């Protein structure tokens, strides 16, 4: 057995595939279709040194996160996540125990959200780790919540506190992760809002939705662009956690910068007609307006969000 | 506009998406489902230095091949390819014209086989190029041709000449690509057997099928393993092209080694009940037998196929 097949065996180990579905082992996976549903597909590429640092992340967390960020894209349209396809290129010293641990974290996240790992690919890599995950989900036909549905007068909501992941990352990069296991865990183990996403997609009056991966300041403009409108955000309304407040206080960090410029919170950002009944934990942070542009109220600075390049 | 969005714009340029489908630009692509069909999904990872050499392949060819090898996996189950998701990590000096040329070749292959590019991801890379393509296709429910259906007594067929791609690669690696544009083109621009695959899937008596990506010697054992049987292959029956014969003669290369150990021909390898009517160009090369193992007839050596690691 060569190293590639051995790696596939490590990844396959313990996978359960639902009845009627064909997973790893043939040229393709096979998933029966059902009239009245739409298939949702998303892909995310995670590159060592760009999206994660090998020395800072344990392999289980990296596996969890690789699955979770894609599951979050399905949640962001109100879909139910179903199937994952994992492609991973590893330098030879990581194809053993490291790969087992990565696969364990990946499968833990899949299992937590009802996702089956149905395929992918493996390769050697000279140096860096490259991970691509493609996630398939489904939702009732025509009911996916897109970025393009916002209309002037809509209230802008976020589904939970922002900035925790960015603060966790800041602690990790400064070698102070031990100061707040809560915040570092928010960074390493994001919990996509799958149930809430489906609930919102079934709620009349929700017009546009996405998940917050690059920070509100970078993500809200996507909704504004696709919906051809503008917005005002009241920065005094941005929800932040007690943990974030405490760590910002002790280090003199500005919570608002972490909350709006920091990415990877994987909360939902959505717009709703005034008066739409919403579950607890959703916080109004602004309004959609006809006038183009994004206006920050209650502050004299502006925000950019997380930049990848 | 930052470099990541610029790269996405370069890749998106000129894409047409069929009515009813949502492509690049939201959290997920959206594809309506149709009762009575199965979705087929496959993913392939192409790593610079492992699957291709940047200095030897022009970007258009690499783009074509990245799409084609995945389209071939859909063909290998008898499916119709539909949608591609391209994730690509590029060092900064390749994000301009090189990316345009890569995307042009990728989209040319997609267009040739009726595939829409609906999503993916982009990232910077410090050094090497990493490409992952996920391909979705569909076929009538339950009609995908798997590797597991072969039964003793079946005749083993290949859909066309073997070894051309391996000979093309050998020429390229020895700096002699100009000696045979036909063979190098077979390596750089494989043509997946999409129509034939669908025809075979609709033909009663075809029991198992896959595409030849690692060479018959490496690929046939997958059918034998999944079908729990053995086979004899008559090496005097292996079809090879005139071009391969000529180049082997002039260089003293053994054609059979290139044909059986060499990968990336992307012809179909399938088994059929005796007497099954088949289109022209399909050649019988052996028989499925109850006795486990793979026996090479008409030669005193054995074959291994292409090894990735």
XYZ file of C-alpha atoms in Angstrom:
618
model
C 0.000 0.000 0.000
C 1.546 3.313 -0.994
C 1.461 6.486 1.061
C -1.448 8.022 -0.854
C -3.753 5.062 -0.234
C -2.621 4.906 3.366
C -3.572 8.565 3.812
C -6.974 7.912 2.227
C -7.473 4.981 4.630
C -6.624 7.238 7.581
C -9.167 9.796 6.429
C -11.871 7.196 5.604
C -11.532 5.489 8.956
C -14.863 5.377 10.815
C -16.943 7.270 8.251
C -20.629 6.353 8.094
C -22.512 7.114 4.873
C -26.320 7.406 4.865
C -28.372 4.736 3.053
C -28.773 5.425 -0.673
C -25.567 7.476 -0.916
C -22.253 6.205 -2.353
C -19.149 7.763 -0.798
C -15.396 7.330 -1.109
C -14.095 4.526 -3.333
C -15.354 5.096 -6.864
C -14.752 7.739 -9.544
C -17.502 9.901 -8.035
C -19.769 10.033 -5.019
C -23.448 9.457 -5.835
C -26.265 11.396 -4.120
C -29.922 10.879 -5.171
C -31.850 14.041 -6.057
C -35.252 14.994 -4.750
C -37.641 17.238 -6.627
C -38.444 20.489 -4.872
C -34.976 20.933 -3.388
C -32.001 23.003 -4.470
C -28.429 21.768 -4.094
C -26.116 24.312 -2.446
C -22.379 24.069 -3.132
C -19.504 26.001 -1.592
C -15.715 25.598 -1.542
C -13.018 27.051 0.718
C -9.284 26.871 0.347
C -7.104 26.984 3.473
C -3.402 27.590 2.896
C -0.723 27.211 5.566
C 0.855 30.560 6.334
C -2.146 32.440 4.890
C -5.182 31.037 6.685
C -3.468 29.206 9.523
C -0.060 28.686 11.102
C 0.913 25.076 11.547
C 2.806 25.687 14.791
C -0.131 27.515 16.395
C -3.062 25.264 15.545
C -3.447 21.734 16.762
C -4.462 19.378 13.947
C -7.859 18.500 15.472
C -8.816 22.196 15.620
C -7.621 22.776 12.071
C -9.696 19.801 10.908
C -12.754 21.123 12.751
C -12.320 24.591 11.309
C -11.792 23.360 7.738
C -15.190 21.691 7.866
C -16.916 24.396 9.945
C -16.135 27.371 7.693
C -17.747 25.577 4.765
C -20.705 24.383 6.791
C -21.151 28.042 7.714
C -21.542 28.968 4.030
C -24.422 26.486 3.770
C -25.905 27.930 6.993
C -25.532 31.411 5.486
C -28.091 30.555 2.791
C -30.429 28.750 5.172
C -29.483 25.294 3.945
C -28.975 21.920 5.558
C -25.359 20.723 5.118
C -25.074 17.197 3.736
C -21.783 16.127 2.209
C -18.121 17.133 2.375
C -15.294 16.586 -0.127
C -11.838 17.037 1.376
C -8.723 17.575 -0.743
C -5.496 17.825 1.192
C -1.843 18.145 0.199
C 0.572 17.238 2.991
C 4.353 17.219 3.361
C 5.529 13.678 4.080
C 6.244 14.213 7.797
C 2.553 15.007 8.388
C 0.943 12.008 6.646
C 0.913 9.855 9.777
C -0.325 10.878 13.226
C -0.878 14.509 12.222
C -3.211 13.371 9.425
C -5.109 11.120 11.854
C -5.628 14.017 14.238
C -6.645 16.419 11.467
C -9.123 13.854 10.100
C -10.522 13.287 13.600
C -11.301 17.000 14.033
C -12.717 17.241 10.528
C -15.004 14.270 11.084
C -16.014 15.580 14.517
C -17.335 18.790 12.911
C -19.014 16.839 10.106
C -20.679 14.583 12.614
C -21.819 17.521 14.779
C -23.674 19.035 11.822
C -24.961 15.887 10.087
C -22.437 15.998 7.242
C -20.947 12.908 5.552
C -17.418 12.932 4.170
C -18.013 11.458 0.703
C -14.807 12.070 -1.207
C -11.915 14.323 -2.101
C -8.290 13.811 -3.001
C -4.868 13.586 -1.382
C -1.407 14.548 -2.554
C 2.084 14.985 -1.296
C 3.302 18.561 -0.869
C 6.962 19.640 -0.735
C 6.508 22.070 2.081
C 3.147 23.663 2.902
C -0.244 22.214 3.861
C -3.073 22.996 1.429
C -6.655 22.094 2.238
C -9.711 22.494 0.041
C -13.153 21.559 1.266
C -16.227 21.495 -0.940
C -19.522 21.284 0.925
C -22.900 20.282 -0.495
C -26.141 21.134 1.206
C -29.763 21.512 0.264
C -32.757 23.743 0.879
C -36.346 23.970 -0.371
C -36.398 25.124 -4.013
C -36.051 28.892 -4.350
C -35.785 29.454 -0.601
C -32.025 30.027 -0.254
C -31.346 33.411 1.348
C -29.045 35.321 -0.987
C -27.043 38.479 -0.480
C -29.100 40.290 -3.084
C -32.477 40.618 -1.349
C -31.966 43.599 0.991
C -34.297 46.588 0.495
C -34.176 50.131 1.937
C -35.930 50.203 5.296
C -34.682 46.713 6.289
C -33.104 46.374 9.713
C -29.599 44.840 9.716
C -29.009 42.098 12.296
C -26.155 39.957 13.525
C -26.821 36.605 15.178
C -24.373 36.904 18.067
C -21.336 38.641 19.575
C -18.559 39.745 17.229
C -14.788 40.034 17.632
C -14.168 36.987 19.805
C -12.395 35.078 17.046
C -10.185 38.063 16.166
C -9.281 38.566 19.828
C -8.511 34.862 20.131
C -6.233 35.061 17.101
C -4.503 38.151 18.498
C -3.819 36.319 21.750
C -2.499 33.279 19.866
C -0.193 35.361 17.664
C 1.174 37.167 20.735
C 1.767 33.843 22.504
C -0.906 34.605 25.120
C -3.526 32.035 24.138
C -3.620 30.663 27.689
C -5.103 33.985 28.915
C -8.473 33.118 27.405
C -9.317 29.575 26.347
C -12.842 30.858 25.545
C -11.621 33.362 22.944
C -8.996 31.076 21.401
C -11.629 28.363 21.124
C -13.915 30.807 19.291
C -11.071 31.200 16.800
C -10.154 27.531 16.465
C -13.581 25.955 16.807
C -16.174 28.252 15.215
C -19.722 26.968 15.500
C -21.664 27.619 12.296
C -25.255 28.765 12.870
C -26.864 25.951 10.922
C -30.155 25.660 12.833
C -30.643 29.423 13.040
C -29.912 29.771 9.313
C -32.639 27.285 8.426
C -35.060 28.948 10.831
C -34.393 32.369 9.296
C -34.781 31.021 5.742
C -38.234 29.771 6.750
C -39.191 33.140 8.317
C -41.103 35.572 6.043
C -39.517 39.037 6.081
C -35.863 37.976 6.082
C -34.516 39.429 2.853
C -30.747 38.881 2.612
C -28.211 36.834 4.544
C -24.544 35.867 4.634
C -22.072 34.637 7.216
C -19.405 36.852 8.767
C -16.067 35.472 7.671
C -14.071 38.654 6.957
C -15.736 40.985 9.495
C -18.909 43.100 9.201
C -16.914 45.926 7.640
C -15.805 43.683 4.769
C -18.893 41.479 4.524
C -21.793 43.958 4.727
C -20.573 45.698 1.526
C -21.223 42.411 -0.340
C -24.905 42.600 0.646
C -25.002 46.300 -0.282
C -23.384 45.672 -3.650
C -25.569 42.699 -4.564
C -28.707 44.466 -3.318
C -27.717 47.837 -4.873
C -28.293 49.875 -1.733
C -26.441 51.503 1.158
C -26.538 51.258 4.950
C -25.907 52.962 8.245
C -24.439 50.916 11.075
C -24.750 52.147 14.662
C -21.425 51.149 16.167
C -22.809 51.560 19.701
C -25.120 48.586 19.023
C -22.446 46.042 18.040
C -22.800 43.064 20.407
C -19.582 42.001 22.119
C -19.037 39.265 24.700
C -18.013 39.718 28.335
C -14.808 37.823 27.519
C -13.947 40.277 24.750
C -14.657 43.274 26.961
C -12.450 41.884 29.715
C -9.473 41.066 27.494
C -9.727 44.425 25.703
C -9.761 46.191 29.044
C -6.690 44.379 30.340
C -4.684 44.904 27.125
C -5.993 48.317 26.080
C -7.372 46.906 22.805
C -10.311 48.662 21.042
C -13.217 46.158 21.052
C -14.941 47.826 18.094
C -11.960 47.274 15.808
C -11.862 43.590 16.709
C -15.639 43.308 16.303
C -15.936 45.047 12.920
C -12.568 44.519 11.229
C -11.911 41.077 12.669
C -13.142 38.120 10.701
C -14.031 34.492 11.332
C -16.838 34.911 13.822
C -19.140 32.894 11.516
C -22.203 34.564 12.944
C -24.978 35.370 10.478
C -25.447 38.873 9.068
C -28.957 39.415 7.718
C -31.564 42.027 6.883
C -35.220 41.861 7.860
C -38.335 43.933 7.319
C -39.202 45.988 10.447
C -41.353 43.976 12.853
C -40.137 40.537 11.702
C -40.228 38.199 14.743
C -36.733 36.919 15.501
C -35.232 34.392 17.904
C -33.293 35.573 20.944
C -29.672 36.557 20.433
C -30.200 38.488 17.187
C -29.132 42.129 17.551
C -30.143 45.052 15.323
C -27.021 47.000 14.316
C -28.243 49.304 11.540
C -30.568 49.956 8.627
C -30.514 49.466 4.881
C -30.864 52.767 3.007
C -31.379 53.749 -0.608
C -28.324 56.021 -0.560
C -25.243 54.060 -1.654
C -22.294 53.680 0.735
C -21.730 52.409 4.248
C -21.986 54.943 7.083
C -20.596 54.249 10.575
C -22.619 56.032 13.285
C -21.401 56.703 16.842
C -17.709 56.740 15.909
C -15.286 59.039 14.131
C -13.393 56.290 12.372
C -14.164 53.783 9.647
C -13.564 50.057 9.270
C -12.167 47.825 6.543
C -12.562 44.184 7.525
C -10.036 41.432 7.107
C -7.918 41.388 3.922
C -6.604 38.040 2.647
C -3.880 39.193 0.279
C -10.172 46.100 -5.284
C -7.701 43.753 -3.609
C -5.725 41.030 -5.356
C -8.101 38.237 -4.320
C -11.145 39.937 -5.804
C -9.159 40.850 -8.902
C -8.216 37.192 -9.366
C -11.864 36.168 -8.934
C -12.853 38.746 -11.571
C -10.267 37.317 -13.968
C -11.632 33.822 -13.455
C -15.302 34.907 -13.670
C -14.760 36.828 -16.896
C -17.059 35.594 -19.680
C -18.774 32.815 -17.723
C -22.336 31.994 -18.745
C -24.565 30.269 -16.200
C -27.665 28.323 -17.324
C -31.106 29.690 -16.413
C -32.276 28.653 -12.941
C -28.747 28.192 -11.591
C -26.916 30.661 -9.319
C -23.143 30.739 -9.747
C -20.246 32.765 -8.354
C -21.051 35.696 -6.043
C -22.945 34.370 -3.040
C -22.082 32.086 -0.124
C -22.992 29.040 -2.212
C -23.934 28.133 -5.757
C -27.550 26.972 -6.132
C -28.577 24.136 -8.470
C -32.211 22.937 -8.604
C -32.732 19.195 -8.143
C -34.775 16.954 -10.366
C -36.408 13.776 -9.125
C -35.129 10.617 -10.788
C -31.564 11.828 -11.123
C -28.459 11.218 -9.052
C -25.850 13.893 -8.413
C -22.282 12.742 -9.102
C -19.432 14.551 -7.331
C -15.698 14.196 -7.794
C -12.643 16.219 -6.727
C -9.052 16.253 -7.954
C -6.074 18.025 -6.496
C -3.228 19.100 -8.806
C -0.013 20.141 -7.100
C 2.894 21.844 -8.847
C 5.943 19.589 -8.860
C 3.781 16.493 -8.266
C 1.141 16.543 -10.978
C 2.649 19.141 -13.295
C 5.781 21.218 -13.811
C 5.159 24.921 -14.199
C 8.007 25.420 -16.649
C 6.814 22.638 -18.942
C 3.077 23.295 -19.171
C 1.565 26.387 -20.692
C -1.176 27.854 -18.501
C -3.988 27.256 -21.036
C -3.120 23.549 -21.202
C -2.922 23.291 -17.435
C -6.336 24.960 -17.169
C -7.798 22.565 -19.744
C -6.330 19.548 -17.996
C -7.511 20.625 -14.517
C -11.084 20.636 -15.793
C -10.731 17.606 -18.089
C -9.438 15.126 -15.507
C -12.483 15.809 -13.342
C -14.901 15.731 -16.250
C -13.385 12.323 -16.997
C -14.426 11.056 -13.553
C -18.023 11.992 -14.348
C -17.674 10.286 -17.765
C -16.286 7.237 -15.956
C -19.641 6.694 -14.238
C -21.683 7.432 -17.340
C -22.770 10.853 -16.121
C -23.323 14.217 -17.740
C -20.923 16.849 -16.324
C -22.659 20.027 -15.174
C -20.804 22.321 -12.811
C -17.209 23.032 -11.790
C -15.812 24.578 -8.595
C -12.233 25.794 -8.945
C -9.998 26.513 -5.949
C -6.575 27.845 -6.793
C -3.626 29.094 -4.729
C -1.129 31.166 -6.719
C 2.163 32.865 -5.924
C 1.836 36.613 -6.508
C 3.782 36.713 -9.786
C 1.185 34.430 -11.407
C -2.018 36.281 -10.440
C -2.034 38.435 -13.596
C -1.610 37.227 -17.179
C -0.789 33.660 -16.117
C -4.115 33.452 -14.236
C -5.965 34.819 -17.290
C -4.422 32.162 -19.513
C -5.068 29.373 -17.001
C -8.703 30.475 -16.652
C -9.084 30.624 -20.446
C -7.982 26.989 -20.825
C -10.129 25.904 -17.890
C -13.203 27.597 -19.329
C -12.448 26.226 -22.808
C -12.628 22.666 -21.446
C -15.758 23.467 -19.428
C -17.410 24.937 -22.481
C -16.423 21.960 -24.680
C -18.226 19.586 -22.310
C -21.212 21.709 -21.278
C -19.886 22.509 -17.797
C -20.503 25.812 -15.958
C -17.918 27.242 -13.572
C -20.109 28.047 -10.563
C -17.704 28.759 -7.740
C -14.533 27.948 -5.861
C -11.950 29.930 -3.943
C -8.671 31.755 -4.471
C -5.673 32.301 -2.236
C -2.140 33.539 -2.342
C 0.585 30.895 -2.118
C 4.177 31.532 -1.068
C 5.705 29.367 -3.706
C 3.829 26.527 -5.395
C 0.607 26.405 -7.426
C -2.180 24.286 -5.914
C -5.365 23.584 -7.844
C -8.443 21.728 -6.652
C -11.395 21.161 -8.915
C -14.693 19.717 -7.748
C -17.013 18.595 -10.533
C -20.743 17.906 -10.272
C -22.605 15.856 -12.821
C -25.783 13.854 -12.982
C -27.155 10.597 -14.317
C -30.472 8.721 -14.200
C -31.121 7.414 -10.666
C -29.263 4.183 -9.961
C -27.662 4.046 -13.417
C -24.131 5.209 -12.562
C -21.581 2.584 -13.638
C -19.509 1.704 -10.586
C -16.268 -0.179 -10.235
C -17.998 -2.909 -8.257
C -20.194 -4.543 -10.922
C -17.750 -6.824 -12.753
C -18.572 -10.573 -12.771
C -16.486 -13.572 -13.865
C -16.932 -14.153 -17.575
C -17.092 -10.417 -18.397
C -14.875 -9.187 -21.203
C -12.576 -6.288 -20.251
C -12.500 -3.385 -22.733
C -10.652 -0.115 -23.183
C -12.188 2.716 -25.199
C -9.107 3.718 -27.198
C -5.328 3.591 -27.573
C -3.190 3.656 -24.430
C 0.235 5.083 -23.654
C 0.095 8.256 -25.750
C -0.078 10.539 -22.723
C 2.832 8.759 -21.003
C 4.926 8.969 -24.176
C 4.056 12.668 -24.500
C 5.146 13.261 -20.909
C 8.395 11.349 -21.484
C 9.163 13.524 -24.498
C 8.367 16.683 -22.532
C 10.567 15.668 -19.585
C 13.447 14.872 -21.961
C 13.033 18.243 -23.710
C 11.891 16.586 -26.936
C 8.246 17.663 -26.981
C 8.629 19.104 -30.490
C 9.199 15.587 -31.867
C 5.508 14.760 -31.511
C 2.907 17.488 -31.013
C 0.255 14.741 -31.222
C 1.604 12.836 -28.202
C 2.362 15.946 -26.111
C -1.147 17.185 -26.840
C -2.561 13.852 -25.610
C -0.729 14.580 -22.354
C -1.667 18.249 -22.021
C -5.162 18.180 -23.514
C -6.804 14.865 -22.614
C -10.303 14.474 -24.034
C -12.617 12.802 -21.532
C -14.980 10.249 -23.095
C -18.171 11.923 -21.931
C -20.507 10.877 -24.739
C -19.207 7.324 -24.809
C -19.557 7.049 -21.041
C -23.217 8.030 -21.197
C -23.821 5.640 -24.090
C -22.226 2.772 -22.176
C -24.218 3.549 -19.017
C -27.385 3.220 -21.113
C -26.247 -0.096 -22.644
C -27.465 -3.262 -20.883
C -24.624 -5.682 -20.196
C -21.983 -3.120 -19.184
C -21.176 -4.071 -15.588
C -18.298 -1.949 -14.273
C -16.468 1.122 -15.496
C -13.765 3.619 -14.533
C -11.425 5.990 -16.347
C -7.728 5.269 -16.839
C -5.842 7.898 -14.894
C -2.981 5.874 -13.384
C -2.603 3.230 -16.132
C -4.456 -0.062 -16.647
C -1.983 -1.845 -14.374
C -2.902 0.445 -11.468
C -6.551 1.055 -12.323
C -7.853 -2.425 -13.214
C -7.025 -3.685 -9.683
C -9.577 -1.158 -8.352
C -12.316 -2.867 -10.373
C -11.053 -6.298 -9.264
C -10.974 -5.269 -5.625
C -14.402 -3.611 -5.627
C -15.914 -6.502 -7.615
C -14.072 -9.200 -5.589
C -12.721 -11.048 -8.606
C -9.558 -11.476 -10.700
C -8.619 -11.038 -14.350
C -6.330 -12.050 -17.172
C -5.131 -9.355 -19.555
C -3.772 -10.352 -22.978
C -0.938 -7.862 -23.471
C -0.865 -8.606 -27.216
C -4.335 -7.011 -27.491
C -3.487 -3.628 -25.921
C -4.369 -0.949 -28.487
C -1.595 1.570 -29.212
C -1.559 4.429 -31.701
C 0.623 4.709 -34.805
C 2.252 7.769 -33.215
C 3.206 5.750 -30.133
C 4.610 2.905 -32.241
C 6.700 5.331 -34.300
C 8.165 7.231 -31.331
C 8.891 3.971 -29.458
C 10.668 2.596 -32.522
C 12.843 5.676 -32.979
C 13.798 5.843 -29.261
C 13.875 2.142 -28.443
C 11.099 2.562 -25.833
C 8.855 -0.424 -24.933
C 5.295 0.538 -25.986
C 3.677 -1.924 -23.592
C 5.265 -0.285 -20.547
C 4.002 3.124 -21.631
C 0.550 1.698 -22.391
C 0.051 -0.248 -19.153
C 2.172 1.578 -16.578
C 1.643 5.065 -17.991
C -1.280 7.034 -16.696
C -3.442 9.934 -17.812
C -4.887 8.496 -21.011
C -8.393 9.119 -19.647
C -9.837 6.391 -21.821
C -12.580 4.279 -20.251
C -11.876 0.842 -18.806
C -15.017 -1.294 -18.544
C -16.327 -4.830 -18.359
C -19.214 -6.207 -20.391
C -21.123 -9.472 -20.666
C -19.992 -11.447 -23.745
C -21.977 -10.433 -26.825
C -22.787 -6.892 -25.613
C -22.962 -4.635 -28.700
C -20.331 -1.873 -28.453
C -19.439 1.200 -30.487
C -16.345 1.204 -32.709
C -13.030 1.890 -31.028
C -13.607 -0.302 -27.981
C -11.001 -3.080 -27.745
C -11.254 -6.299 -25.730
C -8.072 -6.749 -23.683
C -8.932 -9.535 -21.246
C -11.480 -11.370 -19.145
C -12.779 -11.161 -15.596
C -12.194 -14.403 -13.679
C -13.284 -15.768 -10.332
C -9.681 -16.458 -9.287
C -8.260 -13.433 -7.470
C -5.228 -11.622 -8.878
C -4.245 -10.006 -12.145
C -2.480 -12.198 -14.742
C -0.569 -10.699 -17.677
C -0.664 -12.995 -20.738
C 1.737 -12.807 -23.706
C 4.590 -11.273 -21.689
C 7.114 -12.419 -19.112
C 6.965 -9.259 -17.057
C 4.394 -7.533 -14.889
C 3.155 -3.944 -14.609
C 2.548 -1.534 -11.752
C 0.909 1.619 -13.076
C 1.718 5.157 -12.071
C 2.550 5.898 -8.413
C 1.821 9.343 -7.020
C 3.953 9.365 -3.872
